[in-house]
mmCIF file of C-alpha atoms and ligand atoms in Angstrom:
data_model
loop_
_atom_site.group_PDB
_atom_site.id
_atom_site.type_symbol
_atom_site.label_atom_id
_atom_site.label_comp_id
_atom_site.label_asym_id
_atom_site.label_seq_id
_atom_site.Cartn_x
_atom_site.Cartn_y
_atom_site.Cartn_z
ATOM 1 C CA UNK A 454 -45.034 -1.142 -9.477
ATOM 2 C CA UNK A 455 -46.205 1.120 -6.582
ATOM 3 C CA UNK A 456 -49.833 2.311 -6.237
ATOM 4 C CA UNK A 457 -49.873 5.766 -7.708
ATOM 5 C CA UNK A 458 -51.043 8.007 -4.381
ATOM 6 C CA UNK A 459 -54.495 10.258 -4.686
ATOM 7 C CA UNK A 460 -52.699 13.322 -4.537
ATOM 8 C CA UNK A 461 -54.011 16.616 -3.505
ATOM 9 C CA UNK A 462 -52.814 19.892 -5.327
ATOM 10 C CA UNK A 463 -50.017 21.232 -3.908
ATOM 11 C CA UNK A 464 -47.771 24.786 -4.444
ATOM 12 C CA UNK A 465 -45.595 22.901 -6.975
ATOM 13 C CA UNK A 466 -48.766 23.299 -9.509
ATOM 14 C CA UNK A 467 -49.789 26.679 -8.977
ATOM 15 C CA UNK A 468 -47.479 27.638 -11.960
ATOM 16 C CA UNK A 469 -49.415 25.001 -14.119
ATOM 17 C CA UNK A 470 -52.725 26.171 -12.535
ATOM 18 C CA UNK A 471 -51.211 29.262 -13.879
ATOM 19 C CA UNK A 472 -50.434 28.463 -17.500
ATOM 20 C CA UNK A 473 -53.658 25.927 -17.660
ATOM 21 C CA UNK A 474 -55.346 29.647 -16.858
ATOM 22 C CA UNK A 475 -53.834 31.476 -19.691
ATOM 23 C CA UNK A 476 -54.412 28.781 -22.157
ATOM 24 C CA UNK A 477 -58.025 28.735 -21.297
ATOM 25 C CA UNK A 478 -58.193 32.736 -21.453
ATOM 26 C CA UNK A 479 -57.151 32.893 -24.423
ATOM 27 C CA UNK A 480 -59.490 30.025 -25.840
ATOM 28 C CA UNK A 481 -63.209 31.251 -27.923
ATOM 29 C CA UNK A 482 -64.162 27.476 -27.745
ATOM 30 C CA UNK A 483 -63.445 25.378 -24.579
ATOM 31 C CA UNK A 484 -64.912 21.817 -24.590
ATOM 32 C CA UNK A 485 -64.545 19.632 -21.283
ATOM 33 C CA UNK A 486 -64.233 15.824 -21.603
ATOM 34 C CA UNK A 487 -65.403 13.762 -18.590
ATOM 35 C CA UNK A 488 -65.235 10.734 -17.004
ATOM 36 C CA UNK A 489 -66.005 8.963 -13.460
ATOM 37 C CA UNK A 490 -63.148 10.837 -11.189
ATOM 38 C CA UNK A 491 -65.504 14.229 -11.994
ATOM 39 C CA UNK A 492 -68.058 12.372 -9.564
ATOM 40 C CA UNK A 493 -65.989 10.403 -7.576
ATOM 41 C CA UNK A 494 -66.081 13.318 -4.989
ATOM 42 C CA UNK A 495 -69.810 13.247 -4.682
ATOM 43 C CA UNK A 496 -69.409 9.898 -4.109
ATOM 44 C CA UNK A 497 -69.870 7.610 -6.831
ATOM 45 C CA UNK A 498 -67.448 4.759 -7.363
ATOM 46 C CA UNK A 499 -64.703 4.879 -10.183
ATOM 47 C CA UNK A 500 -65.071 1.857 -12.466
ATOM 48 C CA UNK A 501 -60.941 1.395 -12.552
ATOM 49 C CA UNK A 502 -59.236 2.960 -9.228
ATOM 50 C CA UNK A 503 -57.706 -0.057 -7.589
ATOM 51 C CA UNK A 504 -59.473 -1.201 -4.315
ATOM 52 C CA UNK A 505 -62.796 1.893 -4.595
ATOM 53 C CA UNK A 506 -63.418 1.104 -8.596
ATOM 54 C CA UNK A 507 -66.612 -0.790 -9.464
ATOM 55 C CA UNK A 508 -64.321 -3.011 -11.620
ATOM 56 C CA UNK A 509 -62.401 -4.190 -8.052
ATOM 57 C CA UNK A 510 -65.770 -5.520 -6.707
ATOM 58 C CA UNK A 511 -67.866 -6.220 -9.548
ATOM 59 C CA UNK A 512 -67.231 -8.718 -13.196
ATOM 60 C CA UNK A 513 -67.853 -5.371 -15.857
ATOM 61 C CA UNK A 514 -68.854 -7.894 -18.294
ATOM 62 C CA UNK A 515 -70.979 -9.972 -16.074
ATOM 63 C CA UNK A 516 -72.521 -6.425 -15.459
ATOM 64 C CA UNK A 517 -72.032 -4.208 -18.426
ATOM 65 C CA UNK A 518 -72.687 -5.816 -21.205
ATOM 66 C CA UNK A 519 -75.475 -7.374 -23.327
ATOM 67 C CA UNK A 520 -73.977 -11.188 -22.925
ATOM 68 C CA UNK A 521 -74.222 -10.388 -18.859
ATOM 69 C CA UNK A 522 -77.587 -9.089 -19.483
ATOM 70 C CA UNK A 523 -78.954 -11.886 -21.135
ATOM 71 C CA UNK A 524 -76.748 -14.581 -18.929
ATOM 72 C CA UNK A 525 -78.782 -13.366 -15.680
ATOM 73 C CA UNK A 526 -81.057 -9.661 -16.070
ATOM 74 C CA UNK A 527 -82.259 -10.265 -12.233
ATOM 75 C CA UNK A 528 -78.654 -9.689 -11.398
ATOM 76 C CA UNK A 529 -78.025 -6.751 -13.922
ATOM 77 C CA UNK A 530 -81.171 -5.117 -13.410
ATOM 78 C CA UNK A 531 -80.644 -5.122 -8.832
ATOM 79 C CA UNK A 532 -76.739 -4.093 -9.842
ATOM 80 C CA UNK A 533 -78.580 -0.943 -11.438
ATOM 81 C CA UNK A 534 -81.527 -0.265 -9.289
ATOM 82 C CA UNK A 535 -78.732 -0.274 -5.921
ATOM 83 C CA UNK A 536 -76.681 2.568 -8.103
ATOM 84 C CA UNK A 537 -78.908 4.309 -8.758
ATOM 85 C CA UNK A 538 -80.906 4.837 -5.525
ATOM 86 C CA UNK A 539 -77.103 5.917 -4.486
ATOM 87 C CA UNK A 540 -76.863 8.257 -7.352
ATOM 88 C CA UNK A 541 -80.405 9.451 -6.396
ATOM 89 C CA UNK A 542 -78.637 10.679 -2.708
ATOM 90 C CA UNK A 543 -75.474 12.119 -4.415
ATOM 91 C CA UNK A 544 -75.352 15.600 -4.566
ATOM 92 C CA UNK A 545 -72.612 17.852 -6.933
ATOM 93 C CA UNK A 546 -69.485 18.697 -5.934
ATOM 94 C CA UNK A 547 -67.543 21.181 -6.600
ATOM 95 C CA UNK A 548 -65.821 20.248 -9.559
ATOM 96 C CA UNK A 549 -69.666 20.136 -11.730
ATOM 97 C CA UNK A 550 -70.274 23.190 -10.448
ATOM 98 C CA UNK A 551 -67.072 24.803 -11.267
ATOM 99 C CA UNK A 552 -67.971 23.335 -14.566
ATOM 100 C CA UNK A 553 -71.870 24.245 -14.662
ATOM 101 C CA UNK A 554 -70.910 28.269 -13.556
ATOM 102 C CA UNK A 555 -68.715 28.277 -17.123
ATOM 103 C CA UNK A 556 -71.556 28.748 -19.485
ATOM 104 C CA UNK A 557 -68.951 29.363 -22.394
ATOM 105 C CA UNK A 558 -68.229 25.767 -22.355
ATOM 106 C CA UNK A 559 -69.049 22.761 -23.943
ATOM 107 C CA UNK A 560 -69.231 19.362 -22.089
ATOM 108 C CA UNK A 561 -68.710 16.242 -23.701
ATOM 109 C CA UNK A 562 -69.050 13.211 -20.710
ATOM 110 C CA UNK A 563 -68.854 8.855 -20.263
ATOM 111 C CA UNK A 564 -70.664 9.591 -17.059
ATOM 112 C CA UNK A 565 -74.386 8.198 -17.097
ATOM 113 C CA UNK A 566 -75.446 10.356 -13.495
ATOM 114 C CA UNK A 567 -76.653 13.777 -13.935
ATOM 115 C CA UNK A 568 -74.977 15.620 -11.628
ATOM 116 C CA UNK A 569 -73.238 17.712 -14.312
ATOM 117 C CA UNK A 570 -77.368 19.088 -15.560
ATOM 118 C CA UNK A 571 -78.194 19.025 -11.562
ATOM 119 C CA UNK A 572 -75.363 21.428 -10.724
ATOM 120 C CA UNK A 573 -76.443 23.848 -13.662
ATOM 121 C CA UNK A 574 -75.395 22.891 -16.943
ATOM 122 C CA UNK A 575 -77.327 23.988 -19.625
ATOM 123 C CA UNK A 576 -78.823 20.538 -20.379
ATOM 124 C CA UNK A 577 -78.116 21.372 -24.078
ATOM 125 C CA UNK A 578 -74.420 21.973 -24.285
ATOM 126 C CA UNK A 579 -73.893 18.438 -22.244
ATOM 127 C CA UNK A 580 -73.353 15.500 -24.840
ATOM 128 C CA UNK A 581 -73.752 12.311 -23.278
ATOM 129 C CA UNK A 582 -71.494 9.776 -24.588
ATOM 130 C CA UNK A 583 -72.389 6.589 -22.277
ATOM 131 C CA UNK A 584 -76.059 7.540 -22.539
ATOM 132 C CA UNK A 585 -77.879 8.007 -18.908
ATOM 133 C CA UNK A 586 -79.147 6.221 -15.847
ATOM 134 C CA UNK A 587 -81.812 8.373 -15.442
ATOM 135 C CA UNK A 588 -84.095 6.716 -18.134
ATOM 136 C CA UNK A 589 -84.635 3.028 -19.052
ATOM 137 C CA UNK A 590 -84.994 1.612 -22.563
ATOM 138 C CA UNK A 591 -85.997 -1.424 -24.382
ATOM 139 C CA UNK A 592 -83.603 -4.021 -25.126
ATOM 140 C CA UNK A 593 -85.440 -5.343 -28.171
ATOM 141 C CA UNK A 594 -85.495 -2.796 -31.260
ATOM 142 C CA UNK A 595 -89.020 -1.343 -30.879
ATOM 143 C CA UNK A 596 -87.298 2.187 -29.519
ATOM 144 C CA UNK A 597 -89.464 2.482 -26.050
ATOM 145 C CA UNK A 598 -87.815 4.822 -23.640
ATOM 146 C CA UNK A 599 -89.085 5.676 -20.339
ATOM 147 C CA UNK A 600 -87.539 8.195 -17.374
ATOM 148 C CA UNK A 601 -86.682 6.252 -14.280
ATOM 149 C CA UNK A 602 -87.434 7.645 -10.574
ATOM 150 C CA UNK A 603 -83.952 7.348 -9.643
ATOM 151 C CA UNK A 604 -84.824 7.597 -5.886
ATOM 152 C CA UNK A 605 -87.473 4.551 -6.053
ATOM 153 C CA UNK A 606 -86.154 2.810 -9.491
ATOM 154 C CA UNK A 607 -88.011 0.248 -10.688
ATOM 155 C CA UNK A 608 -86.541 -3.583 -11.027
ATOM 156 C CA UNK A 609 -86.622 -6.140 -13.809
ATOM 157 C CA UNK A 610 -89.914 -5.422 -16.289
ATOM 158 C CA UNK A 611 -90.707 -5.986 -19.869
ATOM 159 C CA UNK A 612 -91.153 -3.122 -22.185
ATOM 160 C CA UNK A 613 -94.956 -2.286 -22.735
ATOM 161 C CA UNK A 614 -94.962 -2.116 -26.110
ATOM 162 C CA UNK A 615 -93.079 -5.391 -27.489
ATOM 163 C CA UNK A 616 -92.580 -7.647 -24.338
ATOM 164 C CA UNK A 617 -88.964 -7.699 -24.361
ATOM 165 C CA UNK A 618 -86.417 -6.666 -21.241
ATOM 166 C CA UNK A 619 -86.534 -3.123 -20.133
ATOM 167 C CA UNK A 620 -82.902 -2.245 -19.507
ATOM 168 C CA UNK A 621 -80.711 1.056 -18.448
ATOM 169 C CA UNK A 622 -80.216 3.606 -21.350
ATOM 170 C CA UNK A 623 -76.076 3.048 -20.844
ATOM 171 C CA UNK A 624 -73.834 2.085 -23.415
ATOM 172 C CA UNK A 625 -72.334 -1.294 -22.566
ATOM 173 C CA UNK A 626 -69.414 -2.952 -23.807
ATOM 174 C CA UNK A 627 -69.605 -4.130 -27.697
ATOM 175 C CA UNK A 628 -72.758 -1.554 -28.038
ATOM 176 C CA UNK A 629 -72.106 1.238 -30.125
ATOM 177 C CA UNK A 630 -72.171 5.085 -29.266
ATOM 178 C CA UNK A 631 -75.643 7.409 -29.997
ATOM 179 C CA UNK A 632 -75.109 8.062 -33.069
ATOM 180 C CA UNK A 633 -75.811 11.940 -32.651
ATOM 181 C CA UNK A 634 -73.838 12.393 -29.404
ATOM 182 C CA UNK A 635 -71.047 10.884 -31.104
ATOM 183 C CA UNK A 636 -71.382 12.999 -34.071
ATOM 184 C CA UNK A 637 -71.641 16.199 -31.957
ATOM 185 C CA UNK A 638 -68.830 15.068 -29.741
ATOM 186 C CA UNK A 639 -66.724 14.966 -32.798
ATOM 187 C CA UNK A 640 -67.712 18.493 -34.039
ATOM 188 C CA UNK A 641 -66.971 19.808 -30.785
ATOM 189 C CA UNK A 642 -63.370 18.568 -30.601
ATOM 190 C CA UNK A 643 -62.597 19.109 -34.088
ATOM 191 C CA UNK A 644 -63.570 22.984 -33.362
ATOM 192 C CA UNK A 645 -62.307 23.442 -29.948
ATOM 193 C CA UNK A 646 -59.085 25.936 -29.049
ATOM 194 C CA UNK A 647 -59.073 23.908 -25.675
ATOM 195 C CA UNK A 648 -59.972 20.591 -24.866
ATOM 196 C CA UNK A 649 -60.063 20.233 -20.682
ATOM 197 C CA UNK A 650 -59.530 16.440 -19.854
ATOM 198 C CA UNK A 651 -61.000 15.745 -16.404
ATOM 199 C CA UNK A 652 -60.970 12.377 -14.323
ATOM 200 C CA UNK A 653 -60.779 9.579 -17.187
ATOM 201 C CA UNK A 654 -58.481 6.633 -17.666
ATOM 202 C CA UNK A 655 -58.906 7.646 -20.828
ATOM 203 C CA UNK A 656 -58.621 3.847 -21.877
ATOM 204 C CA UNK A 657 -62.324 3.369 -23.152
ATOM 205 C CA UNK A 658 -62.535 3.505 -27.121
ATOM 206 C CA UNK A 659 -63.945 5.283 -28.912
ATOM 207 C CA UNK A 660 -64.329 8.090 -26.111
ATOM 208 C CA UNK A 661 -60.419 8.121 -25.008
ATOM 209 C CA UNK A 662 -59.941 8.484 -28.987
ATOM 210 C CA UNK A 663 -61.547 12.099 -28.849
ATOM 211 C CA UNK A 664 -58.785 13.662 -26.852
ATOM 212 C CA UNK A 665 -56.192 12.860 -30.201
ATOM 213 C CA UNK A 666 -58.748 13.768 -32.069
ATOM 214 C CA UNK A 667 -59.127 17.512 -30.634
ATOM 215 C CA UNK A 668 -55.487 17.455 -30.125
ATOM 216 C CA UNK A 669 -54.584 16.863 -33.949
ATOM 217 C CA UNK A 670 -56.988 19.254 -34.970
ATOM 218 C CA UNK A 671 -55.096 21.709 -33.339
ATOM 219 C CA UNK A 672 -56.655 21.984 -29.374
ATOM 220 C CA UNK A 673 -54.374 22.294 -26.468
ATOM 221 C CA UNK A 674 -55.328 19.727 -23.595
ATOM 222 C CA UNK A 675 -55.397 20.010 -20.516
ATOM 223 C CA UNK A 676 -55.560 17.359 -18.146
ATOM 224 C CA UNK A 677 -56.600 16.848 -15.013
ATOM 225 C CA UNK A 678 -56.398 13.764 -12.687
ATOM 226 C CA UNK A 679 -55.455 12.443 -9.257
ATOM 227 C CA UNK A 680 -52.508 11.158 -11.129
ATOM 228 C CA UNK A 681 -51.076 10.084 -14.633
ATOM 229 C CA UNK A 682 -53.204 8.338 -16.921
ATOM 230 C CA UNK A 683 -53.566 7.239 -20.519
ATOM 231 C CA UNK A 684 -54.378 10.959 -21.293
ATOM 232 C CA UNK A 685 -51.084 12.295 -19.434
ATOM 233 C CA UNK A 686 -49.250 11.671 -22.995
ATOM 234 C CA UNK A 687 -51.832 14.302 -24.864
ATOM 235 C CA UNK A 688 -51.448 16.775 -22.225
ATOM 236 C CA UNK A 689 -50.320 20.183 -22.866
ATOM 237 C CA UNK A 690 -50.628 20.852 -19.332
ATOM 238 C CA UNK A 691 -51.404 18.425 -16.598
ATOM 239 C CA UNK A 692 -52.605 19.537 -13.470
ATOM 240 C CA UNK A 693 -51.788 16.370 -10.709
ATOM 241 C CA UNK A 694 -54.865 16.779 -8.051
ATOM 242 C CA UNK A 695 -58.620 16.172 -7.068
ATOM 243 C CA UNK A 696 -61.199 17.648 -9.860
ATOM 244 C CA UNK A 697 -63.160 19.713 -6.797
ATOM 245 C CA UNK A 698 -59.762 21.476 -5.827
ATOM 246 C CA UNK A 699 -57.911 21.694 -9.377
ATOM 247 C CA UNK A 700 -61.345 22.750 -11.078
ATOM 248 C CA UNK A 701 -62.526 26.057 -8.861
ATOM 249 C CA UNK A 702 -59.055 27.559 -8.747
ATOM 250 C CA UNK A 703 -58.767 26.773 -12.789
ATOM 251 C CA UNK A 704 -62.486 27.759 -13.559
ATOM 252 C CA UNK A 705 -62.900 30.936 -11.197
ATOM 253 C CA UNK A 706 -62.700 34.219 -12.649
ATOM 254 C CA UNK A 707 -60.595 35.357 -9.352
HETATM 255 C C1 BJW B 828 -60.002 11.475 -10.276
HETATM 256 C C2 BJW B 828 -60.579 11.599 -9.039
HETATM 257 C C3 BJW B 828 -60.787 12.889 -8.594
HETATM 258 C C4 BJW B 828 -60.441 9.533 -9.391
HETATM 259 N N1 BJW B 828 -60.429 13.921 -9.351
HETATM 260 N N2 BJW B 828 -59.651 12.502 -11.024
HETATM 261 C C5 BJW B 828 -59.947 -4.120 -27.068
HETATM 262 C C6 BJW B 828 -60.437 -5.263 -26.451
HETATM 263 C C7 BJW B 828 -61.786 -5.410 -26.094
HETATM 264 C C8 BJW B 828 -62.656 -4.419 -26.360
HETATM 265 C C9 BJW B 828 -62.165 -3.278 -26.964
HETATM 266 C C10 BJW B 828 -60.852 -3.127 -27.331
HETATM 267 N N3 BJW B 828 -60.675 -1.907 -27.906
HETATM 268 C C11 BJW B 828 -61.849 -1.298 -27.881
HETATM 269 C C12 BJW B 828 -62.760 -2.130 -27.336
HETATM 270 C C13 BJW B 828 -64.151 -1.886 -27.111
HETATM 271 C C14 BJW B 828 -64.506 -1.319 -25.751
HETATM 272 C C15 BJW B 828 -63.306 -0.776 -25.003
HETATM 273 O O1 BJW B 828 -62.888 0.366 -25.185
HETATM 274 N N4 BJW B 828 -62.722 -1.574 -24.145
HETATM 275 C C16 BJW B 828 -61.504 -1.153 -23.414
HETATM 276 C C17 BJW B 828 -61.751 -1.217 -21.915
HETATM 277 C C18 BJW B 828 -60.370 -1.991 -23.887
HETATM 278 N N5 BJW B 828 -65.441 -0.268 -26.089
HETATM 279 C C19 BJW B 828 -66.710 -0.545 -26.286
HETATM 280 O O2 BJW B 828 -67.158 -1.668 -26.213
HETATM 281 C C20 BJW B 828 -67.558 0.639 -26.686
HETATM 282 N N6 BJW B 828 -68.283 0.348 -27.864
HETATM 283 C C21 BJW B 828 -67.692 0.105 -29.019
HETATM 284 O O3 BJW B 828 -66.484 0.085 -29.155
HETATM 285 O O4 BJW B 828 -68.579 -0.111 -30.055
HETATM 286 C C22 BJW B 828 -68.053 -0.585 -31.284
HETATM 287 C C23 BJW B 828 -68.144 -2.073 -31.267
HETATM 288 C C24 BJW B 828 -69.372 -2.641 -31.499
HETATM 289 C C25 BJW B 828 -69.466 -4.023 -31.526
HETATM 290 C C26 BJW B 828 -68.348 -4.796 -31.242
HETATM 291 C C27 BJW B 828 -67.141 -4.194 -30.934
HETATM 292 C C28 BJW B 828 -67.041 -2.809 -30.949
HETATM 293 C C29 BJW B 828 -68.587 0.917 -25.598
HETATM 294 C C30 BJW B 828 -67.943 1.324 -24.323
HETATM 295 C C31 BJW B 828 -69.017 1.485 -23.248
HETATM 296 C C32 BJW B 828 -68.416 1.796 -21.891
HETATM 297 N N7 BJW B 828 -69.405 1.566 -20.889
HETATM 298 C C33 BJW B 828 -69.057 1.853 -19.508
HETATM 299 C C34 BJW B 828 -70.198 1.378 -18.577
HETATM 300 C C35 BJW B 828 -71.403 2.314 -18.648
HETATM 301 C C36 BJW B 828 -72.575 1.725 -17.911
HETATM 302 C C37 BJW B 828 -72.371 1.580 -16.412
HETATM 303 O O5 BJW B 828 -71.724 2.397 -15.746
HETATM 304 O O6 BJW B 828 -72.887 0.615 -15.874
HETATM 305 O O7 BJW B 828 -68.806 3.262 -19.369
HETATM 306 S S1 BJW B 828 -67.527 1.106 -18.982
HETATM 307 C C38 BJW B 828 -67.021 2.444 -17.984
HETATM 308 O O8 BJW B 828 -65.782 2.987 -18.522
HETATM 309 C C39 BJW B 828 -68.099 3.549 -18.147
HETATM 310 C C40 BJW B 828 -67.227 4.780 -18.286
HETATM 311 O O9 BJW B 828 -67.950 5.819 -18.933
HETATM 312 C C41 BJW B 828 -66.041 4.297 -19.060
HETATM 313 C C42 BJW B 828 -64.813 5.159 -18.904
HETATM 314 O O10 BJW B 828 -64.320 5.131 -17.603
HETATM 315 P P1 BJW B 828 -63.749 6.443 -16.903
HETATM 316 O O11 BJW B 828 -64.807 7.463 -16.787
HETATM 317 O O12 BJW B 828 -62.508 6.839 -17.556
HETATM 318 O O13 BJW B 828 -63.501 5.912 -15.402
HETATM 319 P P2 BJW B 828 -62.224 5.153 -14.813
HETATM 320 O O14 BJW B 828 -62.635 4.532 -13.535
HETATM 321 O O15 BJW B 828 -61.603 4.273 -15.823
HETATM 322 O O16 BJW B 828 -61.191 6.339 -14.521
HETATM 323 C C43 BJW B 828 -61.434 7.307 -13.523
HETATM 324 C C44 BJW B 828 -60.256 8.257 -13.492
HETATM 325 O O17 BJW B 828 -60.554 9.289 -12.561
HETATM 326 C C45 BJW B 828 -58.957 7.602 -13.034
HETATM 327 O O18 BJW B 828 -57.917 7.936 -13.952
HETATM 328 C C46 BJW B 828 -58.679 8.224 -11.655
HETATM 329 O O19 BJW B 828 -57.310 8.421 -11.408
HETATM 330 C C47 BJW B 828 -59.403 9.522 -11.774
HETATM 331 N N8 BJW B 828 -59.891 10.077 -10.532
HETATM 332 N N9 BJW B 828 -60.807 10.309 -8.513
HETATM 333 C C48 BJW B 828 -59.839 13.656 -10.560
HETATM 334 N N10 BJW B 828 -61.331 13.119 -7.348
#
C-alpha cells in the first residue's frame, strides 16, 4: 500500500467546509474530540504517523506502560522529562485557538499537553481523557499529586508521602480512564447535536469508542484529518486537510 500523503485543503473541500458549516450552525451542543494531529502543528510528535510518530522511534510499551515503568523508570522517567521540556517551548497553533475562540463548545481530548487551556479554553469545559503531563503522581495507591514545572521538570523521585515512584499523571496502556472524565466524556457525546472529530487514529479504546457512541445517540460527525482514518467510517462529513487550515475556515464566524 502507498503512504497516504499529508494533504493540505484544497478547493475540492470548500463544499464540505461548506456543509461541515451548516451542520455545526445548526447544532445547540457541539463537542470536539481530540487527539495528537490537533498539536502536531505546534510541534509535538504524533504517536502513529509513519516515519514523525513517537511509535516509529520509540517501543510504546517499553515507554507507556506500567510493565515499562517498572522494567527500567530511569528510562521512562528521562523519555518524559525530554517531552516535556519540548512541550514547555511549544506554543498553540491555530487549530486550539480556533477551538479555544468557540466558547459554545465542549472539548473532550487523549492529548496530555495543555495547549488547548493555554490557547483559551475555559479550563472547565476541557475533559481530559489521557490525564496530563503537566502534573506528576504517585505510582503506589496513596493518591499524591504534584504540578510539574514543565520548563525545568524534575527526573526520577519517590513520592513524599509513601516512598514509592513518582510518575507522569498519563494514562498508559492496560490503566484505566479517570473515572469522572470518562463519565463526563460520555454525557457529553450522548447529548451532543455535533460531535467534531479532529486529528485521531481513532484506534485507541475506549476513547475511539466515543465517536459511535455520539454517533448512535444521534450526533452528526465530523471529521477532520490529514487523511482517512479509523474515524473516516463515522463521518458525516470529512474534511481531508491540516487541523490549523481546516479548523479557522470551519470555526470562524466569517
Ligand atoms: C493530523 C495532523 C494535522 C497528523 N491535522 N490531523 C487490543 C489489544 C491490546 C490492547 C487493547 C486492545 N483493545 C483495546 C486495548 C487496550 C488499549 C488499546 O486501545 N490499544 C490499541 C492500540 C489496540 N487501551 C488501553 O490500554 C487503555 N486502557 C484500557 O483499555 O483500560 C482497560 C483495561 C485495563 C486493564 C487491562 C486491559 C484493559 C488506555 C489507553 C491509554 C493510551 N495512552 C497513550 C499514551 C499517553 C501517555 C504518553 O503520551 O506518553 O495515549 S497511547 C497514545 O495513543 C496517547 C494518545 O492519546 C492515544 C491516541 O492517539 P491519537 O491521539 O489518535 O494519535 P495518533 O498518532 O494515533 O493519530 C494522530 C492522527 O492525527 C493521525 O490520524 C494523523 O493522520 C493525524 N494528523 N497531523 C490533522 N496537522
Amino acid at each position: 500500500m502507498s503512504e497516504p500523503k499529508d494533504r493540505t485543503i484544497d478547493i475540492a473541500d470548500t463544499d464540505r467546509i461548506e456543509s461541515a458549516r451548516e451542520l455545526l450552525s445548526n447544532a445547540a451542543q457541539l463537542v470536539s474530540f481530540t487527539g495528537a494531529g490537533l498539536s502536531a502543528e505546534s510541534g509535538i510528535a504524533t504517536f502513529r504517523d509513519a516515519q514523525t510518530g513517537l511509535w516509529a522511534k520509540f517501543d510504546a510499551m517499553k515507554l507507556a506502560s506500567a510493565d515499562g515503568f517498572a522494567r527500567d523508570p530511569e528510562l521512562v522517567s528521562s523519555w518524559y522529562q525530554d517531552r516535556r521540556r519540548a512541550m514547555a517551548q511549544a506554543r498553540p497553533n491555530a487549530a486550539h485557538r480556533a477551538l479555544a475562540e468557540r466558547a459554545d463548545l465542549h472539548h473532550i481530548t487523549q492529548n496530555i499537553d495543555d495547549l488547548l487551556v493555554r490557547a483559551g479554553a475555559d479550563p472547565a469545559r476541557v475533559v481530559s481523557l489521557h490525564g496530563t503531563m503537566t502534573r506528576d503522581r504517585c505510582h503506589g495507591t496513596c493518591g499524591y499529586e504534584v504540578t510539574i514545572d514543565m520548563h525545568d521538570p524534575p527526573g526520577l523521585r519517590t513520592c513524599p508521602t509513601c516512598g514509592e515512584h513518582l510518575r507522569p499523571a498519563v494514562v498508559w496502556f492496560g490503566e484505566m480512564l479517570p473515572m469522572e472524565a470518562w463519565t463526563e466524556a460520555e454525557r457529553l457525546c450522548l447529548g451532543c447535536d455535533v460531535l467534531l472529530v479532529v486529528g485521531t487514529s481513532a484506534v485507541v479504546y475506549p476513547a475511539a469508542g466515543l465517536i459511535a457512541l455520539a454517533k448512535d445517540a444521534g450526533a452528526q460527525v465530523i471529521v477532520v484529518n490529514t487523511q482517512p482514518s479509523d474515524a473516516s467510517a463515522l463521518a458525516d462529513v470529512e474534511l481531508i486537510g491540516r487541523a490549523g487550515e481546516v479548523l479557522p475556515a470551519l470555526l470562524s464566524s466569517k
